[in-house]
Amino acid sequence: MLRVQSGELIPADHYFSLRAVDIAGNCWTHPAVLLKRDEMQQAEILTVACDSIQVEIASDVKRTLVHYVFNDDLEMPMNVSLPSQDVIRGRRRLLIKNRVSAGVVDGMDISYYQVSADKAGNSYEFAAVVQVGTEQPSDFHARLLEAIQFCVAKHAWPIMEEVIQGGKQIVTLSKSIPFNNGLVSSPLPSHASEEFYRLMECYYRYSCSEANGVDAAPLSKKVGGLFTLKGVWIDTIALLLSVSVESVLQDPIFKNLGKPDKGLKALINKLFDWVKQAPVDEDLIGRATSAMGTMKSNRAVDKMFVLAKAGVIDEDEIKAWKALRNPTAHGSFELDPAKFQDLLDNVYKLVAMIYKLAFFRVGYVGKFSNYAARGWHEAHFDAAACKAGLDMLDSASAATCG
């Protein structure tokens, strides 16, 4: 302990790898566990702590599948009815309720249902079985989990993960992590089961194409943190949403939106030449040209206005972003209790903007919950139509430049 320095929470030599063999001969492992030593008069107690343990064993199961157990309800839309018997006022009655969520995602049969053995808890199972004749990448289970998290707007992490693929069965047992859901809710209405699985498929395909190895897809990194904002100050939420909008707009598909054309660039260069010849101090000229530098590139707001013309987002959402971005980022934000509802309206407009940008990125077409309007009524998004609108704007811009 004398070698531990202030600010050094866990020194490198306090980590150990774990290898534990169970009575069946299976070897459970973890690459870096924390070992705690308690020296007593007649014994030394060693306590090993880690978030998960994993075992890999041979499997003769031919089908590829992933099986999750979640400690809490993901609130996926239940769309399959099952009969059950309940005792009501001393009499047995047959009840038929929607107790299973089922769908197909990119050649996988999905089912989600409550764990029957967990009588006292609220655990749920999720299973995805790959259909015969179709193949999935080696990390398909991680990509599918990303899609689940986006569709339910929860940082859902399973307490048990079972993956069977290529003659191997890998089982991972993990600690339960609370969802910590806050202001940001699911992008879809609770009853939209068909759209739910359509969105999951769009996001899964996007994640498979964009994820790099163990890293999550870029969109998952940019919006995943928004699903854990319980207990966070409203001004911090506004800042995180504002920055997330800019982060999503850095995706390569938005890279060239709003860039000045050749004619405008020529005028900007003339303006720079004129400023450089101004009869003032050189330091002031440098500050002026530095401030004008963004005119040659496309800012986040420039991309937003192009996307608004194509129908991806609304101009009211751009106004909400402008109203929150600079005050929250530069420390000038002040909460007016008399206008708290207006603040909430702007915050939810940013939620709607982020979801619509994500819909466009993954190519989703279907219903969604429009958080930009009070009442959160059901609306429709068409990524294909928005893409066509952007292509028309590009064609018109090219014709003008020509």
mmCIF file of N, CA, C and O in Angstrom, residues 61-97:
data_model
loop_
_atom_site.group_PDB
_atom_site.id
_atom_site.type_symbol
_atom_site.label_atom_id
_atom_site.label_comp_id
_atom_site.label_asym_id
_atom_site.label_seq_id
_atom_site.Cartn_x
_atom_site.Cartn_y
_atom_site.Cartn_z
ATOM 1 N N VAL A 61 -24.530 -27.968 -31.763
ATOM 2 C CA VAL A 61 -25.728 -27.307 -32.292
ATOM 3 C C VAL A 61 -25.392 -26.682 -33.644
ATOM 4 O O VAL A 61 -24.427 -25.918 -33.764
ATOM 5 N N LYS A 62 -26.174 -27.001 -34.660
ATOM 6 C CA LYS A 62 -25.876 -26.535 -36.010
ATOM 7 C C LYS A 62 -26.355 -25.107 -36.265
ATOM 8 O O LYS A 62 -25.775 -24.395 -37.080
ATOM 9 N N ARG A 63 -27.413 -24.707 -35.580
ATOM 10 C CA ARG A 63 -27.966 -23.373 -35.812
ATOM 11 C C ARG A 63 -27.137 -22.303 -35.099
ATOM 12 O O ARG A 63 -26.656 -22.505 -33.985
ATOM 13 N N THR A 64 -26.994 -21.164 -35.738
ATOM 14 C CA THR A 64 -26.338 -20.014 -35.118
ATOM 15 C C THR A 64 -27.392 -19.218 -34.359
ATOM 16 O O THR A 64 -28.469 -18.937 -34.892
ATOM 17 N N LEU A 65 -27.079 -18.848 -33.115
ATOM 18 C CA LEU A 65 -28.067 -18.128 -32.315
ATOM 19 C C LEU A 65 -27.386 -17.310 -31.229
ATOM 20 O O LEU A 65 -26.224 -17.537 -30.873
ATOM 21 N N VAL A 66 -28.129 -16.358 -30.704
ATOM 22 C CA VAL A 66 -27.719 -15.616 -29.522
ATOM 23 C C VAL A 66 -28.900 -15.590 -28.560
ATOM 24 O O VAL A 66 -30.057 -15.454 -28.970
ATOM 25 N N HIS A 67 -28.604 -15.756 -27.289
ATOM 26 C CA HIS A 67 -29.635 -15.818 -26.263
ATOM 27 C C HIS A 67 -29.221 -14.897 -25.126
ATOM 28 O O HIS A 67 -28.129 -15.052 -24.550
ATOM 29 N N TYR A 68 -30.056 -13.910 -24.843
ATOM 30 C CA TYR A 68 -29.785 -12.948 -23.772
ATOM 31 C C TYR A 68 -30.792 -13.129 -22.642
ATOM 32 O O TYR A 68 -31.950 -13.482 -22.877
ATOM 33 N N VAL A 69 -30.362 -12.827 -21.423
ATOM 34 C CA VAL A 69 -31.262 -12.676 -20.282
ATOM 35 C C VAL A 69 -31.016 -11.290 -19.691
ATOM 36 O O VAL A 69 -29.870 -10.948 -19.369
ATOM 37 N N PHE A 70 -32.079 -10.496 -19.600
ATOM 38 C CA PHE A 70 -32.001 -9.147 -19.040
ATOM 39 C C PHE A 70 -32.684 -9.135 -17.675
ATOM 40 O O PHE A 70 -33.720 -9.775 -17.486
ATOM 41 N N ASN A 71 -32.101 -8.401 -16.760
ATOM 42 C CA ASN A 71 -32.625 -8.364 -15.401
ATOM 43 C C ASN A 71 -33.900 -7.538 -15.287
ATOM 44 O O ASN A 71 -34.623 -7.638 -14.306
ATOM 45 N N ASP A 72 -34.169 -6.692 -16.304
ATOM 46 C CA ASP A 72 -35.359 -5.840 -16.302
ATOM 47 C C ASP A 72 -36.019 -5.883 -17.670
ATOM 48 O O ASP A 72 -35.427 -6.329 -18.656
ATOM 49 N N ASP A 73 -37.236 -5.372 -17.709
ATOM 50 C CA ASP A 73 -38.027 -5.373 -18.944
ATOM 51 C C ASP A 73 -37.517 -4.299 -19.900
ATOM 52 O O ASP A 73 -37.414 -3.124 -19.550
ATOM 53 N N LEU A 74 -37.206 -4.708 -21.129
ATOM 54 C CA LEU A 74 -36.794 -3.756 -22.156
ATOM 55 C C LEU A 74 -37.979 -3.008 -22.749
ATOM 56 O O LEU A 74 -37.796 -2.052 -23.484
ATOM 57 N N GLU A 75 -39.181 -3.476 -22.448
ATOM 58 C CA GLU A 75 -40.420 -2.880 -22.959
ATOM 59 C C GLU A 75 -40.490 -2.922 -24.482
ATOM 60 O O GLU A 75 -40.875 -1.966 -25.136
ATOM 61 N N MET A 76 -40.112 -4.064 -25.023
ATOM 62 C CA MET A 76 -40.309 -4.292 -26.446
ATOM 63 C C MET A 76 -41.797 -4.526 -26.696
ATOM 64 O O MET A 76 -42.501 -5.038 -25.814
ATOM 65 N N PRO A 77 -42.323 -4.160 -27.864
ATOM 66 C CA PRO A 77 -43.761 -4.294 -28.109
ATOM 67 C C PRO A 77 -44.198 -5.755 -28.180
ATOM 68 O O PRO A 77 -43.709 -6.522 -29.007
ATOM 69 N N MET A 78 -45.107 -6.138 -27.306
ATOM 70 C CA MET A 78 -45.630 -7.505 -27.295
ATOM 71 C C MET A 78 -46.696 -7.643 -28.381
ATOM 72 O O MET A 78 -47.689 -6.909 -28.375
ATOM 73 N N ASN A 79 -46.504 -8.567 -29.288
ATOM 74 C CA ASN A 79 -47.422 -8.699 -30.415
ATOM 75 C C ASN A 79 -47.926 -10.128 -30.633
ATOM 76 O O ASN A 79 -48.571 -10.419 -31.641
ATOM 77 N N VAL A 80 -47.628 -11.034 -29.705
ATOM 78 C CA VAL A 80 -48.097 -12.419 -29.810
ATOM 79 C C VAL A 80 -48.905 -12.754 -28.565
ATOM 80 O O VAL A 80 -48.411 -12.611 -27.439
ATOM 81 N N SER A 81 -50.135 -13.214 -28.770
ATOM 82 C CA SER A 81 -51.026 -13.527 -27.649
ATOM 83 C C SER A 81 -50.857 -14.974 -27.210
ATOM 84 O O SER A 81 -50.726 -15.875 -28.055
ATOM 85 N N LEU A 82 -50.880 -15.171 -25.889
ATOM 86 C CA LEU A 82 -50.808 -16.509 -25.325
ATOM 87 C C LEU A 82 -51.857 -16.653 -24.230
ATOM 88 O O LEU A 82 -52.104 -15.697 -23.477
ATOM 89 N N PRO A 83 -52.481 -17.822 -24.126
ATOM 90 C CA PRO A 83 -53.481 -18.019 -23.058
ATOM 91 C C PRO A 83 -52.801 -18.334 -21.724
ATOM 92 O O PRO A 83 -51.709 -18.887 -21.673
ATOM 93 N N SER A 84 -53.463 -17.969 -20.659
ATOM 94 C CA SER A 84 -52.973 -18.297 -19.317
ATOM 95 C C SER A 84 -54.163 -18.361 -18.374
ATOM 96 O O SER A 84 -55.223 -17.788 -18.639
ATOM 97 N N GLN A 85 -53.976 -19.056 -17.278
ATOM 98 C CA GLN A 85 -55.029 -19.175 -16.275
ATOM 99 C C GLN A 85 -54.646 -18.394 -15.024
ATOM 100 O O GLN A 85 -53.556 -18.587 -14.477
ATOM 101 N N ASP A 86 -55.522 -17.503 -14.602
ATOM 102 C CA ASP A 86 -55.325 -16.733 -13.381
ATOM 103 C C ASP A 86 -56.516 -16.953 -12.450
ATOM 104 O O ASP A 86 -57.631 -17.242 -12.908
ATOM 105 N N VAL A 87 -56.263 -16.825 -11.171
ATOM 106 C CA VAL A 87 -57.327 -16.948 -10.185
ATOM 107 C C VAL A 87 -57.855 -15.551 -9.864
ATOM 108 O O VAL A 87 -57.107 -14.700 -9.375
ATOM 109 N N ILE A 88 -59.110 -15.304 -10.197
ATOM 110 C CA ILE A 88 -59.741 -14.008 -9.951
ATOM 111 C C ILE A 88 -60.965 -14.236 -9.071
ATOM 112 O O ILE A 88 -61.898 -14.949 -9.452
ATOM 113 N N ARG A 89 -60.954 -13.663 -7.851
ATOM 114 C CA ARG A 89 -62.052 -13.824 -6.886
ATOM 115 C C ARG A 89 -62.360 -15.298 -6.622
ATOM 116 O O ARG A 89 -63.519 -15.734 -6.593
ATOM 117 N N GLY A 90 -61.302 -16.074 -6.504
ATOM 118 C CA GLY A 90 -61.465 -17.472 -6.154
ATOM 119 C C GLY A 90 -61.818 -18.381 -7.313
ATOM 120 O O GLY A 90 -61.994 -19.577 -7.112
ATOM 121 N N ARG A 91 -61.915 -17.838 -8.515
ATOM 122 C CA ARG A 91 -62.264 -18.666 -9.669
ATOM 123 C C ARG A 91 -61.163 -18.579 -10.727
ATOM 124 O O ARG A 91 -60.565 -17.527 -10.938
ATOM 125 N N ARG A 92 -60.941 -19.733 -11.376
ATOM 126 C CA ARG A 92 -59.948 -19.770 -12.447
ATOM 127 C C ARG A 92 -60.566 -19.229 -13.735
ATOM 128 O O ARG A 92 -61.653 -19.627 -14.128
ATOM 129 N N ARG A 93 -59.838 -18.314 -14.351
ATOM 130 C CA ARG A 93 -60.319 -17.732 -15.605
ATOM 131 C C ARG A 93 -59.206 -17.788 -16.648
ATOM 132 O O ARG A 93 -58.036 -17.613 -16.338
ATOM 133 N N LEU A 94 -59.628 -18.041 -17.868
ATOM 134 C CA LEU A 94 -58.685 -18.105 -18.979
ATOM 135 C C LEU A 94 -58.485 -16.693 -19.527
ATOM 136 O O LEU A 94 -59.445 -16.045 -19.947
ATOM 137 N N LEU A 95 -57.259 -16.233 -19.507
ATOM 138 C CA LEU A 95 -56.928 -14.897 -20.007
ATOM 139 C C LEU A 95 -56.017 -15.023 -21.216
ATOM 140 O O LEU A 95 -55.134 -15.875 -21.272
ATOM 141 N N ILE A 96 -56.270 -14.172 -22.186
ATOM 142 C CA ILE A 96 -55.423 -14.130 -23.381
ATOM 143 C C ILE A 96 -54.793 -12.744 -23.462
ATOM 144 O O ILE A 96 -55.501 -11.745 -23.598
ATOM 145 N N LYS A 97 -53.482 -12.704 -23.339
ATOM 146 C CA LYS A 97 -52.757 -11.437 -23.363
ATOM 147 C C LYS A 97 -51.571 -11.534 -24.311
ATOM 148 O O LYS A 97 -51.071 -12.620 -24.614
#
